[in-house]
mmCIF file of C-alpha atoms and ligand atoms in Angstrom:
data_model
loop_
_atom_site.group_PDB
_atom_site.id
_atom_site.type_symbol
_atom_site.label_atom_id
_atom_site.label_comp_id
_atom_site.label_asym_id
_atom_site.label_seq_id
_atom_site.Cartn_x
_atom_site.Cartn_y
_atom_site.Cartn_z
ATOM 1 C CA MET B 1 16.751 -26.052 12.944
ATOM 2 C CA ILE B 2 17.858 -22.331 12.014
ATOM 3 C CA SER B 3 19.483 -21.629 8.941
ATOM 4 C CA THR B 4 19.183 -17.849 9.109
ATOM 5 C CA CYS B 5 19.325 -14.943 11.628
ATOM 6 C CA ILE B 6 17.941 -11.583 10.198
ATOM 7 C CA PHE B 7 18.555 -9.082 12.431
ATOM 8 C CA ASP B 8 17.066 -5.612 12.290
ATOM 9 C CA LEU B 9 19.674 -2.881 12.501
ATOM 10 C CA ASP B 10 18.311 0.467 14.263
ATOM 11 C CA GLY B 11 17.943 -0.701 18.067
ATOM 12 C CA VAL B 12 19.581 -4.075 17.891
ATOM 13 C CA LEU B 13 22.841 -3.570 16.363
ATOM 14 C CA VAL B 14 23.430 0.024 16.451
ATOM 15 C CA ASP B 15 21.626 2.828 18.643
ATOM 16 C CA THR B 16 20.410 5.015 15.692
ATOM 17 C CA ALA B 17 17.348 5.873 17.762
ATOM 18 C CA LYS B 18 19.001 8.696 19.145
ATOM 19 C CA TYR B 19 19.858 10.410 15.928
ATOM 20 C CA HIS B 20 16.463 10.015 14.506
ATOM 21 C CA TYR B 21 15.148 11.725 17.337
ATOM 22 C CA LEU B 22 17.587 14.682 17.602
ATOM 23 C CA ALA B 23 16.587 14.866 13.501
ATOM 24 C CA TRP B 24 12.835 14.456 14.074
ATOM 25 C CA ARG B 25 13.073 17.107 16.906
ATOM 26 C CA LYS B 26 14.951 19.584 14.579
ATOM 27 C CA LEU B 27 12.312 19.481 12.152
ATOM 28 C CA ALA B 28 9.441 19.990 15.003
ATOM 29 C CA SER B 29 10.862 22.711 16.195
ATOM 30 C CA GLN B 30 11.586 24.596 12.690
ATOM 31 C CA LEU B 31 7.835 23.677 12.767
ATOM 32 C CA GLY B 32 7.009 24.979 15.848
ATOM 33 C CA PHE B 33 6.574 22.419 18.289
ATOM 34 C CA ASP B 34 8.380 20.022 20.981
ATOM 35 C CA PHE B 35 8.662 16.719 20.184
ATOM 36 C CA THR B 36 9.301 14.628 23.323
ATOM 37 C CA GLU B 37 11.209 11.519 23.659
ATOM 38 C CA ARG B 38 8.108 9.232 24.965
ATOM 39 C CA ARG B 39 6.499 10.357 21.370
ATOM 40 C CA ASN B 40 9.280 9.138 19.715
ATOM 41 C CA GLU B 41 8.811 5.736 21.055
ATOM 42 C CA ALA B 42 6.168 5.260 18.445
ATOM 43 C CA LEU B 43 8.571 6.146 15.581
ATOM 44 C CA LYS B 44 11.031 3.130 16.132
ATOM 45 C CA GLY B 45 10.847 0.435 13.009
ATOM 46 C CA VAL B 46 8.229 2.729 11.164
ATOM 47 C CA SER B 47 9.062 3.969 7.770
ATOM 48 C CA ARG B 48 10.179 7.794 7.377
ATOM 49 C CA MET B 49 6.970 8.574 5.590
ATOM 50 C CA ALA B 50 4.951 6.960 8.076
ATOM 51 C CA SER B 51 7.069 8.375 10.972
ATOM 52 C CA LEU B 52 6.723 12.199 9.487
ATOM 53 C CA ASP B 53 2.600 11.479 9.278
ATOM 54 C CA ILE B 54 2.972 10.253 13.454
ATOM 55 C CA LEU B 55 5.521 13.419 14.264
ATOM 56 C CA LEU B 56 2.758 15.975 12.552
ATOM 57 C CA SER B 57 -0.180 14.233 14.253
ATOM 58 C CA ALA B 58 1.794 14.784 17.351
ATOM 59 C CA GLY B 59 2.116 18.436 16.910
ATOM 60 C CA GLY B 60 -1.348 18.713 15.538
ATOM 61 C CA MET B 61 -0.609 19.464 12.090
ATOM 62 C CA ALA B 62 -1.882 16.075 10.277
ATOM 63 C CA ASP B 63 -3.490 16.668 6.997
ATOM 64 C CA ARG B 64 -2.001 20.451 6.832
ATOM 65 C CA PHE B 65 0.759 19.646 4.178
ATOM 66 C CA THR B 66 0.630 18.694 0.394
ATOM 67 C CA ALA B 67 2.360 15.303 -0.533
ATOM 68 C CA ALA B 68 5.436 17.567 -2.107
ATOM 69 C CA GLU B 69 5.994 19.454 1.233
ATOM 70 C CA LYS B 70 5.574 16.361 3.432
ATOM 71 C CA GLN B 71 8.374 14.991 0.526
ATOM 72 C CA GLU B 72 10.567 18.008 1.529
ATOM 73 C CA MET B 73 10.126 17.755 5.304
ATOM 74 C CA ALA B 74 11.367 14.224 5.138
ATOM 75 C CA ALA B 75 14.590 15.093 3.061
ATOM 76 C CA ARG B 76 15.455 17.717 5.117
ATOM 77 C CA LYS B 77 14.933 15.386 8.276
ATOM 78 C CA ASN B 78 17.277 12.721 6.288
ATOM 79 C CA GLY B 79 19.511 15.094 5.525
ATOM 80 C CA TRP B 80 20.609 15.815 9.474
ATOM 81 C CA TYR B 81 20.134 12.160 10.020
ATOM 82 C CA VAL B 82 22.896 11.539 7.161
ATOM 83 C CA ASP B 83 25.276 14.009 9.020
ATOM 84 C CA TYR B 84 25.084 11.972 12.263
ATOM 85 C CA VAL B 85 25.065 8.659 10.687
ATOM 86 C CA SER B 86 28.442 9.561 8.253
ATOM 87 C CA ARG B 87 30.071 10.648 11.782
ATOM 88 C CA MET B 88 29.163 6.759 13.424
ATOM 89 C CA THR B 89 32.543 4.616 14.556
ATOM 90 C CA PRO B 90 32.756 1.059 15.176
ATOM 91 C CA ASP B 91 32.493 2.262 18.602
ATOM 92 C CA GLU B 92 28.774 2.677 18.260
ATOM 93 C CA ILE B 93 28.210 -0.960 17.508
ATOM 94 C CA LEU B 94 26.041 -2.432 20.725
ATOM 95 C CA PRO B 95 27.796 -4.390 23.133
ATOM 96 C CA GLY B 96 28.231 -8.201 22.457
ATOM 97 C CA VAL B 97 26.713 -7.614 18.707
ATOM 98 C CA VAL B 98 30.102 -8.425 17.104
ATOM 99 C CA ARG B 99 31.024 -11.409 19.165
ATOM 100 C CA PHE B 100 27.488 -12.893 19.286
ATOM 101 C CA LEU B 101 27.679 -12.242 15.212
ATOM 102 C CA GLU B 102 30.555 -14.320 14.636
ATOM 103 C CA ASP B 103 28.982 -17.153 16.653
ATOM 104 C CA VAL B 104 26.559 -17.561 14.740
ATOM 105 C CA ARG B 105 28.382 -17.602 11.532
ATOM 106 C CA ARG B 106 30.782 -20.176 13.571
ATOM 107 C CA ALA B 107 27.879 -22.338 13.858
ATOM 108 C CA GLY B 108 27.180 -22.918 10.078
ATOM 109 C CA ILE B 109 24.188 -20.003 10.415
ATOM 110 C CA LYS B 110 23.542 -17.523 7.641
ATOM 111 C CA THR B 111 23.026 -14.043 8.452
ATOM 112 C CA ALA B 112 20.781 -11.307 6.766
ATOM 113 C CA LEU B 113 19.981 -7.707 7.777
ATOM 114 C CA GLY B 114 16.415 -6.953 7.330
ATOM 115 C CA SER B 115 16.010 -3.280 8.059
ATOM 116 C CA ALA B 116 13.433 -0.442 7.040
ATOM 117 C CA SER B 117 15.907 2.034 6.841
ATOM 118 C CA ARG B 118 17.271 3.205 3.258
ATOM 119 C CA ASN B 119 20.100 4.548 5.633
ATOM 120 C CA ALA B 120 21.443 0.791 6.145
ATOM 121 C CA PRO B 121 24.332 0.639 3.864
ATOM 122 C CA LEU B 122 25.666 3.593 5.286
ATOM 123 C CA ILE B 123 25.266 2.775 8.725
ATOM 124 C CA LEU B 124 27.024 -0.625 8.185
ATOM 125 C CA GLU B 125 29.933 0.657 6.270
ATOM 126 C CA ARG B 126 30.465 3.388 9.265
ATOM 127 C CA THR B 127 30.525 0.900 12.027
ATOM 128 C CA GLY B 128 32.368 -1.624 9.797
ATOM 129 C CA ILE B 129 29.831 -4.549 10.257
ATOM 130 C CA ALA B 130 29.161 -4.947 6.477
ATOM 131 C CA GLY B 131 31.144 -8.073 6.124
ATOM 132 C CA TYR B 132 29.445 -10.090 8.558
ATOM 133 C CA PHE B 133 25.947 -10.406 6.504
ATOM 134 C CA ASP B 134 25.370 -12.682 3.734
ATOM 135 C CA ALA B 135 22.464 -10.634 2.696
ATOM 136 C CA VAL B 136 21.304 -7.146 3.348
ATOM 137 C CA VAL B 137 18.045 -6.129 2.752
ATOM 138 C CA ASP B 138 16.930 -2.362 3.435
ATOM 139 C CA GLY B 139 14.594 0.135 2.965
ATOM 140 C CA GLY B 140 15.269 0.887 -0.626
ATOM 141 C CA MET B 141 14.460 -2.450 -1.630
ATOM 142 C CA VAL B 142 11.184 -3.270 -0.301
ATOM 143 C CA SER B 143 7.812 -1.680 -1.584
ATOM 144 C CA THR B 144 5.902 -2.030 1.857
ATOM 145 C CA ALA B 145 7.229 -1.505 5.474
ATOM 146 C CA LYS B 146 7.127 -3.648 8.493
ATOM 147 C CA PRO B 147 4.830 -5.054 10.032
ATOM 148 C CA ASP B 148 4.414 -6.266 6.364
ATOM 149 C CA PRO B 149 6.804 -9.479 6.108
ATOM 150 C CA GLN B 150 8.406 -8.604 2.896
ATOM 151 C CA VAL B 151 11.841 -7.354 4.150
ATOM 152 C CA PHE B 152 12.032 -10.768 6.447
ATOM 153 C CA LEU B 153 11.293 -12.991 3.260
ATOM 154 C CA MET B 154 13.204 -11.298 1.570
ATOM 155 C CA GLY B 155 16.217 -11.731 3.555
ATOM 156 C CA ALA B 156 15.354 -15.550 3.873
ATOM 157 C CA GLU B 157 15.251 -16.281 -0.047
ATOM 158 C CA LEU B 158 18.130 -14.422 -0.313
ATOM 159 C CA THR B 159 20.402 -16.963 2.158
ATOM 160 C CA GLY B 160 18.057 -19.699 0.678
ATOM 161 C CA ALA B 161 16.563 -20.212 3.942
ATOM 162 C CA GLU B 162 13.054 -21.227 4.375
ATOM 163 C CA PRO B 163 10.647 -18.736 7.003
ATOM 164 C CA ALA B 164 10.070 -21.444 9.284
ATOM 165 C CA ALA B 165 14.251 -21.814 9.746
ATOM 166 C CA CYS B 166 14.731 -18.264 10.330
ATOM 167 C CA VAL B 167 15.113 -16.190 13.840
ATOM 168 C CA VAL B 168 14.460 -12.472 13.409
ATOM 169 C CA PHE B 169 15.926 -10.017 16.375
ATOM 170 C CA GLU B 170 13.633 -6.867 16.669
ATOM 171 C CA ASP B 171 13.799 -3.903 18.901
ATOM 172 C CA ALA B 172 10.260 -2.899 17.602
ATOM 173 C CA GLU B 173 6.463 -4.247 17.730
ATOM 174 C CA ALA B 174 5.981 -4.024 14.136
ATOM 175 C CA GLY B 175 9.254 -5.970 13.423
ATOM 176 C CA ILE B 176 7.707 -8.699 15.601
ATOM 177 C CA GLU B 177 4.521 -8.982 14.063
ATOM 178 C CA ALA B 178 6.564 -8.686 10.518
ATOM 179 C CA ALA B 179 8.338 -11.669 11.735
ATOM 180 C CA ALA B 180 5.046 -13.501 12.667
ATOM 181 C CA ARG B 181 3.542 -12.573 9.483
ATOM 182 C CA ALA B 182 6.157 -13.891 8.023
ATOM 183 C CA GLY B 183 5.756 -17.349 9.619
ATOM 184 C CA MET B 184 9.190 -17.029 11.641
ATOM 185 C CA ARG B 185 10.338 -17.052 15.366
ATOM 186 C CA SER B 186 11.428 -13.761 16.846
ATOM 187 C CA VAL B 187 14.033 -12.778 19.642
ATOM 188 C CA GLY B 188 12.702 -9.469 21.126
ATOM 189 C CA VAL B 189 15.947 -7.572 22.203
ATOM 190 C CA GLY B 190 15.215 -4.768 24.932
ATOM 191 C CA THR B 191 13.153 -4.428 27.764
ATOM 192 C CA SER B 192 9.751 -2.763 26.051
ATOM 193 C CA LYS B 193 6.724 -4.017 26.995
ATOM 194 C CA ALA B 194 6.204 -4.237 23.197
ATOM 195 C CA LEU B 195 7.798 -6.916 22.919
ATOM 196 C CA SER B 196 5.602 -9.566 24.541
ATOM 197 C CA ARG B 197 4.683 -11.272 21.550
ATOM 198 C CA ALA B 198 8.321 -12.152 20.836
ATOM 199 C CA THR B 199 8.932 -15.822 20.591
ATOM 200 C CA THR B 200 11.776 -15.009 23.347
ATOM 201 C CA ILE B 201 13.365 -11.878 24.681
ATOM 202 C CA ILE B 202 16.536 -10.866 25.675
ATOM 203 C CA PRO B 203 17.902 -7.631 27.334
ATOM 204 C CA GLY B 204 20.686 -7.431 24.712
ATOM 205 C CA PHE B 205 23.919 -9.439 23.565
ATOM 206 C CA GLU B 206 26.324 -9.041 26.004
ATOM 207 C CA THR B 207 26.310 -12.638 27.137
ATOM 208 C CA PHE B 208 23.390 -13.936 24.646
ATOM 209 C CA THR B 209 25.172 -17.208 22.413
ATOM 210 C CA VAL B 210 23.569 -19.692 19.832
ATOM 211 C CA ASN B 211 23.857 -22.177 22.298
ATOM 212 C CA GLU B 212 21.629 -20.045 24.544
ATOM 213 C CA LEU B 213 19.021 -19.294 21.417
ATOM 214 C CA THR B 214 19.235 -22.830 20.194
ATOM 215 C CA GLN B 215 18.129 -23.978 23.769
ATOM 216 C CA ARG B 216 15.402 -21.145 23.936
ATOM 217 C CA LEU B 217 13.664 -22.066 20.772
ATOM 218 C CA GLU B 218 13.454 -25.517 21.944
ATOM 219 C CA GLN B 219 11.488 -24.936 25.045
HETATM 220 C C1 LIG I 301 14.224 1.966 11.253
HETATM 221 C C2 LIG I 301 14.101 3.155 12.329
HETATM 222 C C3 LIG I 301 12.997 4.048 12.022
HETATM 223 C C4 LIG I 301 13.154 4.642 11.059
HETATM 224 C C5 LIG I 301 13.141 3.819 9.703
HETATM 225 C C6 LIG I 301 13.240 4.493 8.479
HETATM 226 O O1 LIG I 301 13.120 1.149 11.144
HETATM 227 O O2 LIG I 301 13.904 2.096 13.755
HETATM 228 O O3 LIG I 301 13.024 4.779 12.817
HETATM 229 O O4 LIG I 301 12.381 5.624 10.307
HETATM 230 O O5 LIG I 301 14.107 2.812 10.040
HETATM 231 O O6 LIG I 301 14.857 4.365 8.081
HETATM 232 P P1 LIG I 301 15.272 5.766 7.320
HETATM 233 O O7 LIG I 301 17.004 6.032 7.242
HETATM 234 O O8 LIG I 301 15.182 5.042 5.965
HETATM 235 O O9 LIG I 301 14.676 6.961 7.282
HETATM 236 MG MG1 LIG I 302 14.687 -1.299 14.941
#
């Protein structure tokens, strides 16, 4: 039985990874190094401050800055990122997402957002999908980041569901692990090898239905 579907945001419902990357690359460039797209993969699903640490290590600058300097750099990156996502439109919702969300709700299953991003409410509003969620948990509401299960456990609680009756949709390894730690099943969205620990994997939502979800989970 499925009571709640919990969706990650970045990389699952919308492609904001490109904006995160552009903003981090700009920061790296101001610091005097090039941040490649390949290295950027390691930032997916990771919190803002942890992402900064990974970026600084990539540039050979780990431990060079004070906590206050790091806060300032993260704020600078976020300013550019907010500029990008403020201009987002419903066209940037990934294919099949809206149809699938409607399918889920029609099936009587609750929906929750479980995102590490503090910008999640802004992105939901800009893309016009805020109304599809019974509960929204964003990076500003949790004290520990994925792979800690807190973000998904809150989504379960807010929708009145037992963890075992929740299914998490995730594109990042940290998120699949968080789902497992929460005692939830997971659907890996994408083609990354890092998703191999998910209960099941789909390339995207284009042809995916609640029927198929149920069948896959029964196998
Ligand atoms: C998501 C993204 C990460 C991002 C994190 C925090 O998990 O996949 O790349 O670092 O959210 O986002 P924020 O908007 O709060 O900086
Ligand atoms: Mg993600």
